[in-house]
PDB file of C-alpha atoms in Angstrom:
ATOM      1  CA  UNK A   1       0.000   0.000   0.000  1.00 95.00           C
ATOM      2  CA  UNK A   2       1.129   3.661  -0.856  1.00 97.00           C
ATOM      3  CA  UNK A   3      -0.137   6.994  -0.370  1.00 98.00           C
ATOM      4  CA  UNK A   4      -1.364   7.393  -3.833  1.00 98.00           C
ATOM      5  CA  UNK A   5      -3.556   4.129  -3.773  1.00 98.00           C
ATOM      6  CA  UNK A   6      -4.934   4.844  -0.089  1.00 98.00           C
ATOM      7  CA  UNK A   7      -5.732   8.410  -0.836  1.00 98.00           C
ATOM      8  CA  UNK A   8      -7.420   7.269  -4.265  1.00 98.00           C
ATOM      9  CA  UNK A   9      -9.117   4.889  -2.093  1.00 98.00           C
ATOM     10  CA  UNK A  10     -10.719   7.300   0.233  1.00 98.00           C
ATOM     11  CA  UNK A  11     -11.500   9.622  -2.600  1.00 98.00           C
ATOM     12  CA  UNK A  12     -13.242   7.007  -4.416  1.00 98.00           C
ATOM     13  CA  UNK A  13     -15.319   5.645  -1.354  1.00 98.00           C
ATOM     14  CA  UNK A  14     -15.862   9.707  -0.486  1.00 98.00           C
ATOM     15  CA  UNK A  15     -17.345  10.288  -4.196  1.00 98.00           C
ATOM     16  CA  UNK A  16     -19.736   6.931  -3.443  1.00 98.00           C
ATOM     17  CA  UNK A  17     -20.988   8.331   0.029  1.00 98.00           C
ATOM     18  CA  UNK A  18     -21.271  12.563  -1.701  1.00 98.00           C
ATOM     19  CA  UNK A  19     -23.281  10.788  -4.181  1.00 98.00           C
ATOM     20  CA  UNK A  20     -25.463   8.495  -1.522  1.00 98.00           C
ATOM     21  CA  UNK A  21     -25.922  11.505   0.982  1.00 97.00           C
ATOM     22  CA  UNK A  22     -26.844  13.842  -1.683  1.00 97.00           C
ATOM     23  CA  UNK A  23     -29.985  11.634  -2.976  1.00 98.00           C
ATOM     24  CA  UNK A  24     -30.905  10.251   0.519  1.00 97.00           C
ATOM     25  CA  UNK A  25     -30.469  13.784   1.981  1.00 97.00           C
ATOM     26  CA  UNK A  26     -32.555  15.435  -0.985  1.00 97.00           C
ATOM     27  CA  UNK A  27     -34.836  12.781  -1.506  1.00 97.00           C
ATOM     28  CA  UNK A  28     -34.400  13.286  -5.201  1.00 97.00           C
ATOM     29  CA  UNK A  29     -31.598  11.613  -7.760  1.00 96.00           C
ATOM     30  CA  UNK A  30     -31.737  15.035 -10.342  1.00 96.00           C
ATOM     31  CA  UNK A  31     -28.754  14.986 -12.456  1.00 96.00           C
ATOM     32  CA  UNK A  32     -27.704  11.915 -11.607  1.00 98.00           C
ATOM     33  CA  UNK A  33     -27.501   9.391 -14.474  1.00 98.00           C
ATOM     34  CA  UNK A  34     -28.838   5.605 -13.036  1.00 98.00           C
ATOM     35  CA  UNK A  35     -26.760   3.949 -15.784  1.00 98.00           C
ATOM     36  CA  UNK A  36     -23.590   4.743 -15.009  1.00 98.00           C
ATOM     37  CA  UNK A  37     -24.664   3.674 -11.611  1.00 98.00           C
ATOM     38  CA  UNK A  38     -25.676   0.772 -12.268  1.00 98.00           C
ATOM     39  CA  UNK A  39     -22.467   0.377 -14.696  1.00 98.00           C
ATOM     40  CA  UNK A  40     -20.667   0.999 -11.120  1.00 98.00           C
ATOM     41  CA  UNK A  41     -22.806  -1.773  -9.971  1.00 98.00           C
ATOM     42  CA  UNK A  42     -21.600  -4.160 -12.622  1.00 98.00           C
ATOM     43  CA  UNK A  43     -18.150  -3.250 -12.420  1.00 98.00           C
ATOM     44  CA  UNK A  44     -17.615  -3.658  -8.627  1.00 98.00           C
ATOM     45  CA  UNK A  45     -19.923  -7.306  -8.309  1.00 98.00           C
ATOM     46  CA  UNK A  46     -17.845  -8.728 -11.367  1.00 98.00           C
ATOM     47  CA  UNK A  47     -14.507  -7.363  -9.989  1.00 98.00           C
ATOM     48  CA  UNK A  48     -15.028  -8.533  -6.782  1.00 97.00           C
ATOM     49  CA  UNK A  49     -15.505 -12.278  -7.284  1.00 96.00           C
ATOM     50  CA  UNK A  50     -13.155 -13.138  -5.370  1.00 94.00           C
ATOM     51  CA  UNK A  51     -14.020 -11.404  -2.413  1.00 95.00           C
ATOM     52  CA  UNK A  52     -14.376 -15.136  -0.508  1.00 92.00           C
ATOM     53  CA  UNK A  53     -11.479 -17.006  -2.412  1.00 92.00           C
ATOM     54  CA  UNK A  54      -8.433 -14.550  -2.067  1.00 91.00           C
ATOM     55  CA  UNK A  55      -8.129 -12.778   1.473  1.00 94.00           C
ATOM     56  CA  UNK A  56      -5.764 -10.096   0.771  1.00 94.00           C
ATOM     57  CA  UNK A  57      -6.185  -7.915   4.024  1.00 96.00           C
ATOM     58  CA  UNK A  58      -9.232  -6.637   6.450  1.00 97.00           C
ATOM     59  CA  UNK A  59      -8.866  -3.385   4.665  1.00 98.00           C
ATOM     60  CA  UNK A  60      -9.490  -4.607   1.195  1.00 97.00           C
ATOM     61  CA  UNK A  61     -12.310  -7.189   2.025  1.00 97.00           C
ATOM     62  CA  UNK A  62     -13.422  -4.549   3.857  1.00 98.00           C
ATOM     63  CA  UNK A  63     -13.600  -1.838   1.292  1.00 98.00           C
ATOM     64  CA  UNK A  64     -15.083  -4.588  -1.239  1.00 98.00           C
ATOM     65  CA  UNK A  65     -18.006  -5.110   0.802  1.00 98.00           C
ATOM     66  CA  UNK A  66     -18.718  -1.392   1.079  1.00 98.00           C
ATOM     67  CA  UNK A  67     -18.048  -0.447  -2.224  1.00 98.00           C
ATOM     68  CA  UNK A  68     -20.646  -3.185  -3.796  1.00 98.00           C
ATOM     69  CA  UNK A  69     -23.220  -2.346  -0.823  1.00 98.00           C
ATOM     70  CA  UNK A  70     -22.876   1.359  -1.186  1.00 98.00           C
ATOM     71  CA  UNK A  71     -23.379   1.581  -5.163  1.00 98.00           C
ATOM     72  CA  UNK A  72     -25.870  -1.456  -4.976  1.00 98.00           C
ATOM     73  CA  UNK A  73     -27.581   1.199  -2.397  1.00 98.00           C
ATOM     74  CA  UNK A  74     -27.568   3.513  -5.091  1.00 98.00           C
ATOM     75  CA  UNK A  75     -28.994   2.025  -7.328  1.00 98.00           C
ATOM     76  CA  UNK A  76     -32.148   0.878  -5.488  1.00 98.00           C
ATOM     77  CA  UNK A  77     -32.457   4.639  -3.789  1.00 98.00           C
ATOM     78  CA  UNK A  78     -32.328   5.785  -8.028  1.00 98.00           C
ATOM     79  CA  UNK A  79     -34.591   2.966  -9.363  1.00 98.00           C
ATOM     80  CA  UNK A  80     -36.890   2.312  -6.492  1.00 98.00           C
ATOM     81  CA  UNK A  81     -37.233   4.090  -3.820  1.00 98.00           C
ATOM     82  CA  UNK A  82     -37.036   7.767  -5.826  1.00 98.00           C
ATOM     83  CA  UNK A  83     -37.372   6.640  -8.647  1.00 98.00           C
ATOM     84  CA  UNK A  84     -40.309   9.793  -9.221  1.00 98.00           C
ATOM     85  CA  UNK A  85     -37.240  11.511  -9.472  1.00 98.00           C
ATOM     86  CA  UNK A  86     -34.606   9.770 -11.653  1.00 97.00           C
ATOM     87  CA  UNK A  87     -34.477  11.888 -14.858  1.00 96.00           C
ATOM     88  CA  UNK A  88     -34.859   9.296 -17.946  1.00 96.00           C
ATOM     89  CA  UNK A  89     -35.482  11.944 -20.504  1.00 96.00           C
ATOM     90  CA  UNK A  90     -31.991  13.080 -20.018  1.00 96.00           C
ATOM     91  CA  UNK A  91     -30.107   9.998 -18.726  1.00 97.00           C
ATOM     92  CA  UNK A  92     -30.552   8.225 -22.813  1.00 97.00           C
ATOM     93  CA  UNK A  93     -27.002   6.802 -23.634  1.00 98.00           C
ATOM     94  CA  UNK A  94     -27.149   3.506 -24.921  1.00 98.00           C
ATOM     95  CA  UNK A  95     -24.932   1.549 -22.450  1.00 97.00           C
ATOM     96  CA  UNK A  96     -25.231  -1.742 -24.160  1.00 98.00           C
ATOM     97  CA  UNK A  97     -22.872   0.155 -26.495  1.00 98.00           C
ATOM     98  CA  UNK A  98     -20.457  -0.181 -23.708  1.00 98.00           C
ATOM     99  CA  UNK A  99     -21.135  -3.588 -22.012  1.00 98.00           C
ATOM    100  CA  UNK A 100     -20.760  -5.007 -25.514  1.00 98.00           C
ATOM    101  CA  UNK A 101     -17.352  -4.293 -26.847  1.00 98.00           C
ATOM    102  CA  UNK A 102     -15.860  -3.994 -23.670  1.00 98.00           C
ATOM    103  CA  UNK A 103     -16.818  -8.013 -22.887  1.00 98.00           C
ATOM    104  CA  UNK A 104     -15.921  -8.990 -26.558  1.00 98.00           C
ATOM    105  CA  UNK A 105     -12.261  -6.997 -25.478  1.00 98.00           C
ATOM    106  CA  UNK A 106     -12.040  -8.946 -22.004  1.00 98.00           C
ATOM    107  CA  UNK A 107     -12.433 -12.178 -23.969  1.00 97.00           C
ATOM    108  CA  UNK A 108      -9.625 -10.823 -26.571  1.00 98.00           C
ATOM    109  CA  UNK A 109      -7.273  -9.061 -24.725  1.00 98.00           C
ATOM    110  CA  UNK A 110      -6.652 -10.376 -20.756  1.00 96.00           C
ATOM    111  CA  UNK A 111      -3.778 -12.038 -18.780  1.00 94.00           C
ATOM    112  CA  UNK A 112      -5.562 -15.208 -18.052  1.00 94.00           C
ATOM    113  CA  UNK A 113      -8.263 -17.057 -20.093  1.00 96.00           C
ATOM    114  CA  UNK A 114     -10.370 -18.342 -17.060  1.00 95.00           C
ATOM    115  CA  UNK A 115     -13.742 -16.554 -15.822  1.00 96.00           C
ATOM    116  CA  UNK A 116     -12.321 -15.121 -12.889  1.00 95.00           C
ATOM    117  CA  UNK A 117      -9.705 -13.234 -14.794  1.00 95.00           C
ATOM    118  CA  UNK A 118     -11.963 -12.297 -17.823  1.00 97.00           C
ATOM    119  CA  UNK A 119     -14.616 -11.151 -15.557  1.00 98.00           C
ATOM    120  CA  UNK A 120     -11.722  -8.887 -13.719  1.00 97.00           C
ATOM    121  CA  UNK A 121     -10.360  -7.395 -17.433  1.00 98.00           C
ATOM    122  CA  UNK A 122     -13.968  -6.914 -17.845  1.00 98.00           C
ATOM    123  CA  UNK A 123     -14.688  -4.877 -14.827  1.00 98.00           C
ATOM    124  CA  UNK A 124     -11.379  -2.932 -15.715  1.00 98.00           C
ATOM    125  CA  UNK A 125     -12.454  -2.334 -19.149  1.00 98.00           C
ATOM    126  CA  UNK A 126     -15.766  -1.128 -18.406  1.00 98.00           C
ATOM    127  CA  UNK A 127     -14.875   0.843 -15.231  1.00 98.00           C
ATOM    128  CA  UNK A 128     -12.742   3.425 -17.356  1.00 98.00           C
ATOM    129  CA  UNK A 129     -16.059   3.829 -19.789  1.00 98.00           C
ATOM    130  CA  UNK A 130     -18.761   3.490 -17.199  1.00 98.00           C
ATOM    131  CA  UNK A 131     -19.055   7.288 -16.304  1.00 98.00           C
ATOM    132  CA  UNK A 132     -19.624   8.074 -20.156  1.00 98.00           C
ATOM    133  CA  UNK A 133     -23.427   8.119 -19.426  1.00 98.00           C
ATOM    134  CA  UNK A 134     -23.195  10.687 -16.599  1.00 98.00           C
ATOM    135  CA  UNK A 135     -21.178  13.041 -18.786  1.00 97.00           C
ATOM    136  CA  UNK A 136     -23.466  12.727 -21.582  1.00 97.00           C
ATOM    137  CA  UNK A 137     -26.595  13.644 -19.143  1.00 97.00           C
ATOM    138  CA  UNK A 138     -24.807  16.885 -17.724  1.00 95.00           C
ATOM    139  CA  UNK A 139     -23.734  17.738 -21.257  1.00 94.00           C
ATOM    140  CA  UNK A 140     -27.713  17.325 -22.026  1.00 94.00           C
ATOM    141  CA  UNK A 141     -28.927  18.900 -19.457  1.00 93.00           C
ATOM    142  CA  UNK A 142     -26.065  21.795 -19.633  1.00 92.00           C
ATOM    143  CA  UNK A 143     -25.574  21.752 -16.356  1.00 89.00           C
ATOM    144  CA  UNK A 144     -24.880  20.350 -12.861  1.00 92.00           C
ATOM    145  CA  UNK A 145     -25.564  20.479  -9.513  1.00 93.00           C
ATOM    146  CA  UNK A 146     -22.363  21.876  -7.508  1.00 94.00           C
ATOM    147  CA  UNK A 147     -23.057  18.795  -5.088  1.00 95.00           C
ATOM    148  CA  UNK A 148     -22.824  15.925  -8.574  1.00 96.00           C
ATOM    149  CA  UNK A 149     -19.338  18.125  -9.426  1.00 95.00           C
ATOM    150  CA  UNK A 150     -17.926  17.607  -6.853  1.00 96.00           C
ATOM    151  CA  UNK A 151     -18.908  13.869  -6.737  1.00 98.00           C
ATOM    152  CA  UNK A 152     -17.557  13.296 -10.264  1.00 97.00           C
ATOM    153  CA  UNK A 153     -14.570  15.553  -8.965  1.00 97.00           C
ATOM    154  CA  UNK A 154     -13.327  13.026  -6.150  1.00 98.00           C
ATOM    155  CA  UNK A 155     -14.605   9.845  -8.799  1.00 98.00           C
ATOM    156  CA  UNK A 156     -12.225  11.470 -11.510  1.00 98.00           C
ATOM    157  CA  UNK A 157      -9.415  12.424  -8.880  1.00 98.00           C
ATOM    158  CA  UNK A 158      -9.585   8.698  -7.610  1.00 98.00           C
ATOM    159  CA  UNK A 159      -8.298   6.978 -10.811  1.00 98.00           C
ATOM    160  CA  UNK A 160      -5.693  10.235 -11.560  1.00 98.00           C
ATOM    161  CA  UNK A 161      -4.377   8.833  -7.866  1.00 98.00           C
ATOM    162  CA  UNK A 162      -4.057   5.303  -8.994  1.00 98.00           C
ATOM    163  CA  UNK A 163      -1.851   6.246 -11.990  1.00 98.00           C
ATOM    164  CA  UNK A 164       0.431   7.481  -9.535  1.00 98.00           C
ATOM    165  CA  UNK A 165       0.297   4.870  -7.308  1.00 98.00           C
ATOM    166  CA  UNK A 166       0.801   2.172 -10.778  1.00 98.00           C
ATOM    167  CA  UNK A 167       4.078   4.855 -11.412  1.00 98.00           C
ATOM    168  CA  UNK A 168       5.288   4.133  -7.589  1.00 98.00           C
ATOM    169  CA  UNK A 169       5.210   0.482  -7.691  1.00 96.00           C
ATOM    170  CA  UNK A 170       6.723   0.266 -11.346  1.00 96.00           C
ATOM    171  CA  UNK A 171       9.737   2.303  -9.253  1.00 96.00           C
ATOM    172  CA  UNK A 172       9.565   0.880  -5.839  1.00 96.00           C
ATOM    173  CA  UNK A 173       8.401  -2.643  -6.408  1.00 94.00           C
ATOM    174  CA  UNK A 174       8.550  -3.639 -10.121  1.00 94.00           C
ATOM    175  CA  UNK A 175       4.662  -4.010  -9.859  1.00 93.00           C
ATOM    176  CA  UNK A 176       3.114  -3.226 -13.611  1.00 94.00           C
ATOM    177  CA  UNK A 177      -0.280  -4.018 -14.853  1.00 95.00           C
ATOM    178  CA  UNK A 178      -0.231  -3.122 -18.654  1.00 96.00           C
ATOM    179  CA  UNK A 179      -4.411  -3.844 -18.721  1.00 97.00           C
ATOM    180  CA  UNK A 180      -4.811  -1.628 -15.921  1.00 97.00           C
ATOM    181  CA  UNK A 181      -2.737   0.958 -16.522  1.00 98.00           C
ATOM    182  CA  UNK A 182      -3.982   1.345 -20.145  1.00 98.00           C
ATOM    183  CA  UNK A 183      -7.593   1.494 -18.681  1.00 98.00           C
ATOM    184  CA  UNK A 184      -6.692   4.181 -16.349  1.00 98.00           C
ATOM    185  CA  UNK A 185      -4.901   6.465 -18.320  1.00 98.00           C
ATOM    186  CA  UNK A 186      -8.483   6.411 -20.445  1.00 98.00           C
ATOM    187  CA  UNK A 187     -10.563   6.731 -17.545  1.00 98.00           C
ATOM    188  CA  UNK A 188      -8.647   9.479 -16.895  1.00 98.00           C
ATOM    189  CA  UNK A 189      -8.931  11.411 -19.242  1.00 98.00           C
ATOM    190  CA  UNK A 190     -12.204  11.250 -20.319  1.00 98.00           C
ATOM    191  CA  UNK A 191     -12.684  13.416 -17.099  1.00 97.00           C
ATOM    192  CA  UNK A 192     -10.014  15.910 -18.300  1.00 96.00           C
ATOM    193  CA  UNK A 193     -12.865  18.319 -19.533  1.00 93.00           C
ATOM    194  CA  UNK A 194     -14.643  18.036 -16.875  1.00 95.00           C
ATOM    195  CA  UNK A 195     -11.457  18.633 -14.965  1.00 96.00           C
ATOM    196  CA  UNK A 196     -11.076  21.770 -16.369  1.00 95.00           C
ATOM    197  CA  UNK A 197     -14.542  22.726 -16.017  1.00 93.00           C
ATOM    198  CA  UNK A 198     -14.598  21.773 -12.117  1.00 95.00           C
ATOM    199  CA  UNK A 199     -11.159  23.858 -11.612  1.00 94.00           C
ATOM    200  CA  UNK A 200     -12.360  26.849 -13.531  1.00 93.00           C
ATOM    201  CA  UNK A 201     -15.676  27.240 -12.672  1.00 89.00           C
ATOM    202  CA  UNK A 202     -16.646  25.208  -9.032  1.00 86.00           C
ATOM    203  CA  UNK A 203     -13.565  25.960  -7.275  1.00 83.00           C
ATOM    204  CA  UNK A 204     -14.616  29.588  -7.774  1.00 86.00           C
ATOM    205  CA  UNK A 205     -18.143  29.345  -6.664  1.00 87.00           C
ATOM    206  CA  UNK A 206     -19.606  28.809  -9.908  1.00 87.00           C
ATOM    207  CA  UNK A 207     -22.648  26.773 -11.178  1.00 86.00           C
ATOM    208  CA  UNK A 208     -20.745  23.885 -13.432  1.00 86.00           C
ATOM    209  CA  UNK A 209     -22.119  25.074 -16.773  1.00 84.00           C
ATOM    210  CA  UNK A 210     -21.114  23.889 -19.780  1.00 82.00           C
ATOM    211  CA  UNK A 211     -20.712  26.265 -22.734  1.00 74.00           C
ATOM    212  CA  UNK A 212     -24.050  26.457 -24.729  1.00 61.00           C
TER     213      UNK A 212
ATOM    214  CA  UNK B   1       8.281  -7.126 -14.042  1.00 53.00           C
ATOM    215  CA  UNK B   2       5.319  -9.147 -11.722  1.00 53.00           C
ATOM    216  CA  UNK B   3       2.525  -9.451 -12.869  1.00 54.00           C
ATOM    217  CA  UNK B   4       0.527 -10.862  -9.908  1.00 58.00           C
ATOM    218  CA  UNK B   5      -1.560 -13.441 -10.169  1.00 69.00           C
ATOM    219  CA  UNK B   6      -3.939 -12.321  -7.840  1.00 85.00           C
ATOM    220  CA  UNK B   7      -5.031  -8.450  -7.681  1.00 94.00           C
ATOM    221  CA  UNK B   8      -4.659  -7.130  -4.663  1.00 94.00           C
ATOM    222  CA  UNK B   9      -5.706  -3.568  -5.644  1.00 96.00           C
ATOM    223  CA  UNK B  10      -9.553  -2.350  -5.580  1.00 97.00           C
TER     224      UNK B  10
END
């Protein structure tokens, strides 16, 4: 463990709890795009298969439970319980447009051919493509709330952090996950405009607009 | 280079 990976950590589980408090507080999912949720969903349950067969330490098992039970709570808070509020007009992408080419790339290109490691390249794959729905909702919609910014600000910052922390065990322990690495430098920066949006605009007070 | 066989990142 390093300080980029247990930082990126904590950002990532603090985006999943801005994100849970902010519909369970407001009693309303607005702006918030149930697909890439439930893409979230999909990515930690197929990633974390092996949450009973490899103990790795009470801190990861840990963090795998909440991760699945928090976004799995999101999901029912979007789809059931408010779902008078989820916003389908807006939240339209196609994500079978996803979940397709990013299994028929697990089955291609992975390190192992066995389900366990598919499934894994699979979650990887679709992790650094699953917030593609939520940016296509805000750039709908034109907007977001300052609350959903700063969610997809600690989400995007989590992943940056991870790069870092793939850089510092290339250096410090020879650690290198080509599959991972590759997914994470897209994930990246597919949040690089929103990056620059968050930094210009949010960090001054600003409503996160996007340019008409 | 190690590529482990088990991930032990989230």
């Amino acid at each position: 463990m390093n300080i980029f990976r247990l930082v990126g950590d904590l950002s990532h589980l603090l985006a999943i709890f801005v994100l849970l408090l902010k519909i369970w507080k407001s009693r309303s999912c607005a702006g918030v795009s149930g697909k890439s949720q439930i893409l979230f969903a999909l990515v930690f349950i197929t990633r974390y298969l092996d949450l009973f067969t490899n103990f790795i330490s009470v801190y990861n098992s840990l963090m795998k439970v909440i991760f699945i039970a928090s976004t799995v709570a999101t999901v029912y808070l979007m789809y059931i319980k408010f779902k008078a509020t989820y916003d389908s007009n807006h939240d339209t992408f196609r994500i079978e447009f996803l979940v397709v080419p990013v299994g028929g790339l697990a089955f291609l290109v992975n390190h192992d051919f066995t389900p366990l490691e598919i499934l894994w390249t699979f979650s990887i794959y679709l992790e650094s493509v699953a917030i593609l729905p939520q940016l296509f909702m805000i750039s709908k919609t034109g907007e977001a709330e300052t609350i959903t910014s700063h969610y997809l600000f600690a989400l995007g910052s989590y992943r940056a952090l991870y790069l870092l922390n793939w850089i510092y065990r290339y250096y410090f322990e020879g650690y290198f996950d080509l599959i991972a690495v590759v997914a994470g430098c897209v994930q990246t920066i597919l949040y690089c405009d929103f990056f620059y949006l968050y930094i210009t605009k949010v960090m001054w007070g600003k409503k996160l607009s996007l340019p008409a | 280079i190690i590529i482990e066989d088990v991930h032990d990142e989230l």
